[in-house]
JSON list of C-alpha atoms in Angstrom, two decimals:
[
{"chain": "A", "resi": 994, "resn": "UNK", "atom": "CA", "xyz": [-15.61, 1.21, 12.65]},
{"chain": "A", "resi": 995, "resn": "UNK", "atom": "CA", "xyz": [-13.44, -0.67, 10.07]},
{"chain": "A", "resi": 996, "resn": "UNK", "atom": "CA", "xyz": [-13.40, -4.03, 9.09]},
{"chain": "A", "resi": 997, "resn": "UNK", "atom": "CA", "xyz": [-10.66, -6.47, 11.05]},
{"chain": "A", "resi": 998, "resn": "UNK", "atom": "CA", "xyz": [-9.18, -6.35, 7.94]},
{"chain": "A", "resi": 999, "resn": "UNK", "atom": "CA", "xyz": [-9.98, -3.11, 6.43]},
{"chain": "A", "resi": 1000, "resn": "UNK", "atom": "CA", "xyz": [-8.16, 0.26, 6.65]},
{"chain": "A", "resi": 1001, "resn": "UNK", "atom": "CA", "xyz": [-9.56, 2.45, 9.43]},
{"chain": "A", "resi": 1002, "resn": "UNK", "atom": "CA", "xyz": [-11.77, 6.02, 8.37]},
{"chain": "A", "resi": 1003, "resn": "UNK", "atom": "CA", "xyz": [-10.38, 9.20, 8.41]},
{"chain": "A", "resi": 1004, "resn": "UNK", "atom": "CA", "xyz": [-12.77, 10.74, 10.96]},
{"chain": "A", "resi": 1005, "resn": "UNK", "atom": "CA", "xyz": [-14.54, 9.18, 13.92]},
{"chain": "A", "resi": 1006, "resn": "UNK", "atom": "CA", "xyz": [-16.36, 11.59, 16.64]},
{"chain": "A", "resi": 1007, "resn": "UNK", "atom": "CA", "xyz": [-16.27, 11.98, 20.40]},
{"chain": "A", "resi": 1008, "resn": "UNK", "atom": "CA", "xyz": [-19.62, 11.13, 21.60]},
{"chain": "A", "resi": 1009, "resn": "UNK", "atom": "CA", "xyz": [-20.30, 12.62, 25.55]},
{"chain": "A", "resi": 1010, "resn": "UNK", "atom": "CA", "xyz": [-18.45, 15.20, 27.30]},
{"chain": "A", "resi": 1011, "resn": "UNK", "atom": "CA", "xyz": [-17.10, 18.52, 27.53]},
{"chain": "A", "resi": 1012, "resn": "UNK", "atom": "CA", "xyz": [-15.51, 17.10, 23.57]},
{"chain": "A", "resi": 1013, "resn": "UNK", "atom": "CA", "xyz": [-19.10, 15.96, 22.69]},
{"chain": "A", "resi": 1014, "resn": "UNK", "atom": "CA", "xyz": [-19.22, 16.08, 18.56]},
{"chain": "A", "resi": 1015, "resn": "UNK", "atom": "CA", "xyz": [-15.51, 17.09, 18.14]},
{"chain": "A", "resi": 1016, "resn": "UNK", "atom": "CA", "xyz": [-13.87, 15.01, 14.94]},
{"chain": "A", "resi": 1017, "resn": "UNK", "atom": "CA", "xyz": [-10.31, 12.99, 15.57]},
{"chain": "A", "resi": 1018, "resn": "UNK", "atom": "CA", "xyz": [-8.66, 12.58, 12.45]},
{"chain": "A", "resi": 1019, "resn": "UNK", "atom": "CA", "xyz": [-7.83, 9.17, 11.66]},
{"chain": "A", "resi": 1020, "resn": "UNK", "atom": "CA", "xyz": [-4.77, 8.41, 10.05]},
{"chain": "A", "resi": 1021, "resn": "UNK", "atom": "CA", "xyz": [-4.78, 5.78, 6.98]},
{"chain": "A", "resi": 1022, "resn": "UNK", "atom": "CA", "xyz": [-3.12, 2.62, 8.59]},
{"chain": "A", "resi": 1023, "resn": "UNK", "atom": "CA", "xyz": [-3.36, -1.08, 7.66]},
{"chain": "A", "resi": 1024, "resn": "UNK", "atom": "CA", "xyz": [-5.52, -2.58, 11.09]},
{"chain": "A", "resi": 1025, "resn": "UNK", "atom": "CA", "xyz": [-5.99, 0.29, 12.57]},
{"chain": "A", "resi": 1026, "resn": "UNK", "atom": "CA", "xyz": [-9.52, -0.34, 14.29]},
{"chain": "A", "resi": 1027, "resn": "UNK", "atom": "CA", "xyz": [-11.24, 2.32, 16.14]},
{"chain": "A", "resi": 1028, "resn": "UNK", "atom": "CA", "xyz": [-14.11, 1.37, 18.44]},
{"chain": "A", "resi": 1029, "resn": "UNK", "atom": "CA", "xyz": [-17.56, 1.58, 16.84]},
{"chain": "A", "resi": 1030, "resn": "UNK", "atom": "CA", "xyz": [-19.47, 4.73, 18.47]},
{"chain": "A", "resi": 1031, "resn": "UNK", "atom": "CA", "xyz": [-22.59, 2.73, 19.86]},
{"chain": "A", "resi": 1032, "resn": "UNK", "atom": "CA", "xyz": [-19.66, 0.61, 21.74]},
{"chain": "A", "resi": 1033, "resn": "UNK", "atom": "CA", "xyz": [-18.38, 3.58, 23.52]},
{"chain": "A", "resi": 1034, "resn": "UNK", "atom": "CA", "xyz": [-21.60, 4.87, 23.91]},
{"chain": "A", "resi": 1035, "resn": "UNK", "atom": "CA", "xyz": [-22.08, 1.83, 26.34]},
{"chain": "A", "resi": 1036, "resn": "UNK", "atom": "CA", "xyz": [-19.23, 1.46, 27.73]},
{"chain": "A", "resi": 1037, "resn": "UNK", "atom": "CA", "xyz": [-18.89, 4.82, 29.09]},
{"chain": "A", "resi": 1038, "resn": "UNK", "atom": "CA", "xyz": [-22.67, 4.65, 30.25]},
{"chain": "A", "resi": 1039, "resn": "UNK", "atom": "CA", "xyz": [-21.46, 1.73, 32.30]},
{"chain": "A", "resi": 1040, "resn": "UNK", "atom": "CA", "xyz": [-18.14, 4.02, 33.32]},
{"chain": "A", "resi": 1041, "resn": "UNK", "atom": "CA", "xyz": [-20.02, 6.64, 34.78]},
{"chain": "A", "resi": 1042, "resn": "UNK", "atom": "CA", "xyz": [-19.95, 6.33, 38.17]},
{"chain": "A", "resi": 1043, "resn": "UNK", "atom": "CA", "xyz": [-16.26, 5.76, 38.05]},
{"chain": "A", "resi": 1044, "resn": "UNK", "atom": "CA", "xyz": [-14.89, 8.31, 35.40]},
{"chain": "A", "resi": 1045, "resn": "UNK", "atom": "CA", "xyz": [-14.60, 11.33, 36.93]},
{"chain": "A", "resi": 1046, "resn": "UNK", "atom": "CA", "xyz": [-11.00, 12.09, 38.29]},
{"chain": "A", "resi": 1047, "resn": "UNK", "atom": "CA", "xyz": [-9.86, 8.80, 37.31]},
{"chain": "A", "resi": 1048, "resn": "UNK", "atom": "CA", "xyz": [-6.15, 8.21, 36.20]},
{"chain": "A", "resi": 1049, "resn": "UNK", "atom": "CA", "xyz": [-6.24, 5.73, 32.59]},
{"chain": "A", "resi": 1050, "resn": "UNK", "atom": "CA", "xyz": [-4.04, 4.57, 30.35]},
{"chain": "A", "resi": 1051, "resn": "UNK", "atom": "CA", "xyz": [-4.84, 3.95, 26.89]},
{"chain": "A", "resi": 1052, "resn": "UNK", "atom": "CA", "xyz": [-2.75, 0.53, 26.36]},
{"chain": "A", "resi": 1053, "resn": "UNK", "atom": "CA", "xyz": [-2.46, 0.25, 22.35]},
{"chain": "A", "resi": 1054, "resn": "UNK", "atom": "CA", "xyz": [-4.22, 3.14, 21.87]},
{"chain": "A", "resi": 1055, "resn": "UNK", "atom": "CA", "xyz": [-4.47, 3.28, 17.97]},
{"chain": "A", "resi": 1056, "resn": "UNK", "atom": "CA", "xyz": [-6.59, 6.43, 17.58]},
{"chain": "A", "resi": 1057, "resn": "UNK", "atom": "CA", "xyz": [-6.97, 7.27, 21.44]},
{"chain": "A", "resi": 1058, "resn": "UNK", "atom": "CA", "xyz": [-10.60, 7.50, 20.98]},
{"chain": "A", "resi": 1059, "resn": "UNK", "atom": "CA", "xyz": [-11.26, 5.37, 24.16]},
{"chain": "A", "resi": 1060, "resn": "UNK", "atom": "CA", "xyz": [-8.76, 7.88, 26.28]},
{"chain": "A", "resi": 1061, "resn": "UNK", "atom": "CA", "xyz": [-10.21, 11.42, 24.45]},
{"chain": "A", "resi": 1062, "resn": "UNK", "atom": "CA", "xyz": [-14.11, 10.34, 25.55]},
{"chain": "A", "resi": 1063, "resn": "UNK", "atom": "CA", "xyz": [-12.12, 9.28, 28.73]},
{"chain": "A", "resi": 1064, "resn": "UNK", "atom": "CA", "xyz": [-11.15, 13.05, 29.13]},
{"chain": "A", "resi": 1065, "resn": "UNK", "atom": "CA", "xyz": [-13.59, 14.85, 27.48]},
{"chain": "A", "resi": 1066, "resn": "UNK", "atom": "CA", "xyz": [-16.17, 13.15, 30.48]},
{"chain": "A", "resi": 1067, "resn": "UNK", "atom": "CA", "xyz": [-13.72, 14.17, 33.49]},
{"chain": "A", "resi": 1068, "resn": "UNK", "atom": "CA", "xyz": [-10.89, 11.82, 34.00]},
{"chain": "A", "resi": 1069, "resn": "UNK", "atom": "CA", "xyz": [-8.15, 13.57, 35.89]},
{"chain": "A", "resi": 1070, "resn": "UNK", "atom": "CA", "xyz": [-5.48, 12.01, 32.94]},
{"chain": "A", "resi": 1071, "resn": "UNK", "atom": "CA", "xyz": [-5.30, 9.88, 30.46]},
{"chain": "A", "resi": 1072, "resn": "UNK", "atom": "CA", "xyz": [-1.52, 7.33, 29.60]},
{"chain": "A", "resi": 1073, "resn": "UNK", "atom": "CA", "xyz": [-1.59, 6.74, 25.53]},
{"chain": "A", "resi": 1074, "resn": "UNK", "atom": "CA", "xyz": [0.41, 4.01, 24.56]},
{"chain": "A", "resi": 1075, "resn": "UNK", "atom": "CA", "xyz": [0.76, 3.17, 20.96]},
{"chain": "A", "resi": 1076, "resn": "UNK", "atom": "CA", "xyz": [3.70, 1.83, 18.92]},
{"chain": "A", "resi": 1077, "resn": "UNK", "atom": "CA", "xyz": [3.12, 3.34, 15.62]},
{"chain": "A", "resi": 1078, "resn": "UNK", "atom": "CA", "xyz": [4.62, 6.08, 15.10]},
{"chain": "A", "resi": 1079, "resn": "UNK", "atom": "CA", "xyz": [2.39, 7.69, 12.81]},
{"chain": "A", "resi": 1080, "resn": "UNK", "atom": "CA", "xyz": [-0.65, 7.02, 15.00]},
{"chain": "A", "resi": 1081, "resn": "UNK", "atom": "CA", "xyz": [0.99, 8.13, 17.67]},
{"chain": "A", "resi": 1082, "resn": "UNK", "atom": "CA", "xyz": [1.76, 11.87, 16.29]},
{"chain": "A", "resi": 1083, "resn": "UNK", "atom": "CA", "xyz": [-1.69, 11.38, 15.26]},
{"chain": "A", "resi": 1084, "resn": "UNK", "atom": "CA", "xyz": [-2.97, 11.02, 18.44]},
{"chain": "A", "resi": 1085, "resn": "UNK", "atom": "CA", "xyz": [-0.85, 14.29, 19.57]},
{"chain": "A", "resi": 1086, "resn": "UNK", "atom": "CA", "xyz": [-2.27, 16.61, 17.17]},
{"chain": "A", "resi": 1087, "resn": "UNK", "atom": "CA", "xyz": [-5.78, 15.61, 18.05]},
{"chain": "A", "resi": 1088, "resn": "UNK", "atom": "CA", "xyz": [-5.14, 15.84, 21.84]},
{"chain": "A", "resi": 1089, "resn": "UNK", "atom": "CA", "xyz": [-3.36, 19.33, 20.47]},
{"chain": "A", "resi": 1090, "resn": "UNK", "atom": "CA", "xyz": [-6.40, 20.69, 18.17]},
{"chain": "A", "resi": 1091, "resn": "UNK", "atom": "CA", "xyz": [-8.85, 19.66, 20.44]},
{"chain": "A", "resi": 1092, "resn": "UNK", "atom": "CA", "xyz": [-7.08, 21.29, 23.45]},
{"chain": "A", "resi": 1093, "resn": "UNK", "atom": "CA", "xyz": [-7.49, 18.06, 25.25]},
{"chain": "A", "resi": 1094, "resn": "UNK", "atom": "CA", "xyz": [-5.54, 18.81, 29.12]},
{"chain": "A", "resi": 1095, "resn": "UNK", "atom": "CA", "xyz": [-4.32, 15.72, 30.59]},
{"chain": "A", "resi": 1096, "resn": "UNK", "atom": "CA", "xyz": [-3.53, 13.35, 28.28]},
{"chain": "A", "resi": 1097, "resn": "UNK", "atom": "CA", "xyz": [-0.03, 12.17, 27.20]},
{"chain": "A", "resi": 1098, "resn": "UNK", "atom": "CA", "xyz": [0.96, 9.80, 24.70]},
{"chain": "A", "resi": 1099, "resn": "UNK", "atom": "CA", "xyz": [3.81, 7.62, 24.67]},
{"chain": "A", "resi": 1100, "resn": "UNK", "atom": "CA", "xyz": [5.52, 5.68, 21.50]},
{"chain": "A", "resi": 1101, "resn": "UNK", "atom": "CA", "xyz": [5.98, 2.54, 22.57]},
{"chain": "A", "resi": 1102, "resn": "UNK", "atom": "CA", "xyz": [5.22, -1.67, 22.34]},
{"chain": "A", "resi": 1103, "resn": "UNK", "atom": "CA", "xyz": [2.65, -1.81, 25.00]},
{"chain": "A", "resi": 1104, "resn": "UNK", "atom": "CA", "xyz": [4.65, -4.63, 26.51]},
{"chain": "A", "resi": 1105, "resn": "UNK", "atom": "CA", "xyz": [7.90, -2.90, 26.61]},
{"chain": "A", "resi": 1106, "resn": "UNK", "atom": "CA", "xyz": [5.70, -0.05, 28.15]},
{"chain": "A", "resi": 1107, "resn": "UNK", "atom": "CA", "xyz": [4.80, -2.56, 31.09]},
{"chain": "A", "resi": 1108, "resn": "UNK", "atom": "CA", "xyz": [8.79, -3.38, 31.25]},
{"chain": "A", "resi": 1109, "resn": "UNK", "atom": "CA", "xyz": [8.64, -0.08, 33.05]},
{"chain": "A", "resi": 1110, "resn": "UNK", "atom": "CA", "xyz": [8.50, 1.27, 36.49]},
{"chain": "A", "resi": 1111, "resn": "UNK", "atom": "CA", "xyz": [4.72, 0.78, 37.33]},
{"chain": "A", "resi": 1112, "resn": "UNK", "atom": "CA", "xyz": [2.50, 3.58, 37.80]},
{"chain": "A", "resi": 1113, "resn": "UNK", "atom": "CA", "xyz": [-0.97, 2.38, 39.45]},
{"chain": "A", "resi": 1114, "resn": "UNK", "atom": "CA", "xyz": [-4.08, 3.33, 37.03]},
{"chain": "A", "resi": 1115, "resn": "UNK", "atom": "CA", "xyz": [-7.80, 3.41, 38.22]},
{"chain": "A", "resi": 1116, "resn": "UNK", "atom": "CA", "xyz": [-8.79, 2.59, 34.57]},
{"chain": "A", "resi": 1117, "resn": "UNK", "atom": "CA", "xyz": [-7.25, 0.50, 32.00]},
{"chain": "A", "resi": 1118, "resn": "UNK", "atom": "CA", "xyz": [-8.12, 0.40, 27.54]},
{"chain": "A", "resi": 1119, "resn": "UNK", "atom": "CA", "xyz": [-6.99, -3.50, 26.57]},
{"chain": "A", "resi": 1120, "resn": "UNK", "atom": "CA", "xyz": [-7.87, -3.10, 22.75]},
{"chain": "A", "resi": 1121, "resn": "UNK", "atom": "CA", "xyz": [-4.58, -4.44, 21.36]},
{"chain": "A", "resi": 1122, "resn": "UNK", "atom": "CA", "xyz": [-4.25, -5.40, 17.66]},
{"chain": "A", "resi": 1123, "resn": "UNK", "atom": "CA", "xyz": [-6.25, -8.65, 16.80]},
{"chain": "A", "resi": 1124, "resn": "UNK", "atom": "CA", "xyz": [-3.97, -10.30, 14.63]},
{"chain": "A", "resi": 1125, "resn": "UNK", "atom": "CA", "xyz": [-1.68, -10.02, 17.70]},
{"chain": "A", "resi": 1126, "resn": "UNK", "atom": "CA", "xyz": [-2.93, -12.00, 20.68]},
{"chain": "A", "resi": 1127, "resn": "UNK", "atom": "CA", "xyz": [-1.52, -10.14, 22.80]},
{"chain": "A", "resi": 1128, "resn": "UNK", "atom": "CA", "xyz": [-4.49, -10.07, 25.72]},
{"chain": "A", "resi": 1129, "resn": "UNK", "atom": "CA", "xyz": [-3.24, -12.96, 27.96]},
{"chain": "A", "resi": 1130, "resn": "UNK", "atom": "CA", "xyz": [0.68, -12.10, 27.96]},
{"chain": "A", "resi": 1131, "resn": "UNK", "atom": "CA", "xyz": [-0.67, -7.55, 28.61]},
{"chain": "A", "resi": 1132, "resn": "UNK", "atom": "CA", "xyz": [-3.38, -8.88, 31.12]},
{"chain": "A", "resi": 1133, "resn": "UNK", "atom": "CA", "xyz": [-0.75, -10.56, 33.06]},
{"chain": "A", "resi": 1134, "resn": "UNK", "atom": "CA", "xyz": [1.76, -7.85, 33.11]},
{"chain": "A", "resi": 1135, "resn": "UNK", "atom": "CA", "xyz": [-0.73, -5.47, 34.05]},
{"chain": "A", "resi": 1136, "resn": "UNK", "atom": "CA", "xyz": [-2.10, -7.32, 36.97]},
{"chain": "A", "resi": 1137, "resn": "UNK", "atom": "CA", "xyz": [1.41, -8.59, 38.30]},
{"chain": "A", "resi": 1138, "resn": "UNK", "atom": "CA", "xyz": [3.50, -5.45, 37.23]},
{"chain": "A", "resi": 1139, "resn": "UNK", "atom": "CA", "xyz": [1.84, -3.13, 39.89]},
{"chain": "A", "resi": 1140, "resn": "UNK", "atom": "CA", "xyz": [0.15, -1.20, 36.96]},
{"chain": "A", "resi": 1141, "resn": "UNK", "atom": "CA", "xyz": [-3.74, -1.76, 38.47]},
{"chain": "A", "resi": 1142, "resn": "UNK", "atom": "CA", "xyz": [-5.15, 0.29, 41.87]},
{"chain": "A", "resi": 1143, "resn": "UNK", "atom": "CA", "xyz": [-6.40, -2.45, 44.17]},
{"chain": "A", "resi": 1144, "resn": "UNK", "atom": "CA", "xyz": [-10.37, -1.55, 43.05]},
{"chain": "A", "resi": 1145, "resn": "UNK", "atom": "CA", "xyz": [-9.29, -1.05, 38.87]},
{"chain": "A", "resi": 1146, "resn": "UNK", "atom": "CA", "xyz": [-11.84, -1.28, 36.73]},
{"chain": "A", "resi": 1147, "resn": "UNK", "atom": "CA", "xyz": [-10.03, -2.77, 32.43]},
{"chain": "A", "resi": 1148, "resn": "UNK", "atom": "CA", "xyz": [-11.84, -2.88, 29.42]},
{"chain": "A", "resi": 1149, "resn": "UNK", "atom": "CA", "xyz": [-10.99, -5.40, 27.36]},
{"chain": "A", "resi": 1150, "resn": "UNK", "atom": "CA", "xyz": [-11.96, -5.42, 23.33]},
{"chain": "A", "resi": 1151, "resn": "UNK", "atom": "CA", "xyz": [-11.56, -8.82, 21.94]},
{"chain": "A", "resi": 1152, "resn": "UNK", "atom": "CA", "xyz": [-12.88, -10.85, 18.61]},
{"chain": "A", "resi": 1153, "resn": "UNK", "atom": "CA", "xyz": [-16.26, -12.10, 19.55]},
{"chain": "A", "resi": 1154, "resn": "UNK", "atom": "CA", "xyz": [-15.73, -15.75, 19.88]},
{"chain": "A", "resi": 1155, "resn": "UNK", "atom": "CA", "xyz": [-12.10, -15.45, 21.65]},
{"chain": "A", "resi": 1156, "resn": "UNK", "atom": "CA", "xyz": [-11.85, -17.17, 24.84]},
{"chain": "A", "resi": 1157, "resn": "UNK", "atom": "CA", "xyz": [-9.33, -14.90, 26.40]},
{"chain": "A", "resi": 1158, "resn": "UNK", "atom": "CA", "xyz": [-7.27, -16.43, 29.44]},
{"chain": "A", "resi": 1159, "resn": "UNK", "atom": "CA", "xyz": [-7.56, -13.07, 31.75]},
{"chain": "A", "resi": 1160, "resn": "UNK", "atom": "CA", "xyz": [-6.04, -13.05, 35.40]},
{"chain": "A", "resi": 1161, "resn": "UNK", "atom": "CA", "xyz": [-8.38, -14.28, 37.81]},
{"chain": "A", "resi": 1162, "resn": "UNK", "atom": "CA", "xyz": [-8.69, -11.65, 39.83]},
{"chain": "A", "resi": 1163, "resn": "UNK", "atom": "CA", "xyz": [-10.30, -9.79, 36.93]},
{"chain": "A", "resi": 1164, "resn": "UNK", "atom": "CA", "xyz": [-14.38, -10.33, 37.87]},
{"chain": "A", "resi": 1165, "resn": "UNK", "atom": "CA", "xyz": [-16.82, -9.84, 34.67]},
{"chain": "A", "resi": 1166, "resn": "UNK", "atom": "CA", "xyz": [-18.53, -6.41, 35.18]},
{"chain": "A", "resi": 1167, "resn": "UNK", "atom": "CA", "xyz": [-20.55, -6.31, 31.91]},
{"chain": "A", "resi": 1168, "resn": "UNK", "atom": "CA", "xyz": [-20.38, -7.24, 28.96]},
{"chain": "A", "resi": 1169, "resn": "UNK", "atom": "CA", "xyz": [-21.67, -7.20, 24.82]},
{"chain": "A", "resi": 1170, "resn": "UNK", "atom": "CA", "xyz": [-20.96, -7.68, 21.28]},
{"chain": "A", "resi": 1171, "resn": "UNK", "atom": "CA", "xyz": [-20.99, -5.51, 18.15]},
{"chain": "A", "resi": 1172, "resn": "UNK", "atom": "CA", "xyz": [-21.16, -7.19, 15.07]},
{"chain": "A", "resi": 1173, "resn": "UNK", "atom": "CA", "xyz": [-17.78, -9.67, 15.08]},
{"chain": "A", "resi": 1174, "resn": "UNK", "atom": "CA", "xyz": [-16.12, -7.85, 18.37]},
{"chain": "A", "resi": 1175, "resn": "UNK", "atom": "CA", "xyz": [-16.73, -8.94, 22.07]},
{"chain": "A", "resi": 1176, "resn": "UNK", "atom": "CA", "xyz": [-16.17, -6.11, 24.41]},
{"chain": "A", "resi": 1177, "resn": "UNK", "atom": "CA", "xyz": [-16.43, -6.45, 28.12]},
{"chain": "A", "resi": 1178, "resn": "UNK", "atom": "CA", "xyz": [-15.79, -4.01, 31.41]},
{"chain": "A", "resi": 1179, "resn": "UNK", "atom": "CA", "xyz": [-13.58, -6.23, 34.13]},
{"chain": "A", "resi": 1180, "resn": "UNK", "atom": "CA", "xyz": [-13.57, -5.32, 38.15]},
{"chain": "A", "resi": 1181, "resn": "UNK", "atom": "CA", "xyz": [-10.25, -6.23, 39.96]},
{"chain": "A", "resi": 1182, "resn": "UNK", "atom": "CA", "xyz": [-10.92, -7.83, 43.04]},
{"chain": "A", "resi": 1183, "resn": "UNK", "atom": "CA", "xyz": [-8.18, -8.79, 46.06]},
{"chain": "A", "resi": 1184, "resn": "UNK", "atom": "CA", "xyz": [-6.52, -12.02, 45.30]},
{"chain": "A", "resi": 1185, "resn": "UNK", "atom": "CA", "xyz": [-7.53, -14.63, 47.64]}
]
């Protein structure tokens, strides 16, 4: 994993799955950020029971790392979303190379993405740029826009010492930290 800062390297690998070991090639872009290995590691440890034939989308999905170890452990598709153009084509050619079925990647502002007719996902990827602060204003649109299932599980990859405002239907599943980056698995519960 980069720095906040730093530029992003230009090969990260897919760590469980049919994919397991296969290389995405990471294009050179200012704050692009791909999440550290032992990060997904965990996270999709704690996914497991939830993964398989699940329908995700990939909400600023940079390098798609988090949707590609989505697929490559059984989810039935995967939604990238990422602005950048270059990432995005990025993205494509990996999902291409690697043979990758089911994923799809659309270039787009996440939150003209969400302006959209809603589509419900299972699983959501919240790792949006951290210069940005753009969790609260996503968060929202996702749980009001009809983008969640009733029972959706979000991940949400933050700075460490953020205090995001998340909806409150959004219940704290688990949660850690790597180095200067909080990361944390949410539960959607019925509003009350």
């Amino acid at each position: 994993m980069s720095s906040m800062t730093g530029r992003a390297p230009g090969r990260i690998r897919i760590i469980g799955g049919q994919l397991r070991n296969s290389r995405l090639d990471v294009p050179d872009l200012p704050g692009l950020r791909p999440t550290a290995e032992r990060v997904r590691e965990t996270l999709f440890n704690w996914l497991a029971p939830v993964i398989s034939g699940a329908r995700c989308l990939d909400l600023c999905a940079g390098t798609g790392a988090l949707g590609i170890e989505a697929l490559s452990r059984g989810a039935a598709g995967v939604q990238f979303v990422e602005r950048d153009a270059r990432a995005a084509q990025a993205l494509r050619d990996n999902l291409a190379r690697l043979k990758a079925q089911g994923g799809q990647v659309t270039t787009a502002d996440a939150m003209a993405y969400l302006q959209g007719a809603p589509q419900p996902f299972g699983l959501v990827f919240l790792d949006p740029p951290f210069a940005q602060n753009l969790w609260q204003p996503l968060s929202q649109r996702l749980e009001q826009g009809g983008w969640l299932t009733p029972a959706a599980c979000v991940y949400v990859e933050s700075p460490r010492q953020a205090g995001l405002a998340l909806p409150s239907t959004w219940m704290l599943h688990r949660e850690g930290t790597a180095g200067e980056v909080g990361y944390a698995l949410y539960r959607r519960a019925a509003a009350t």
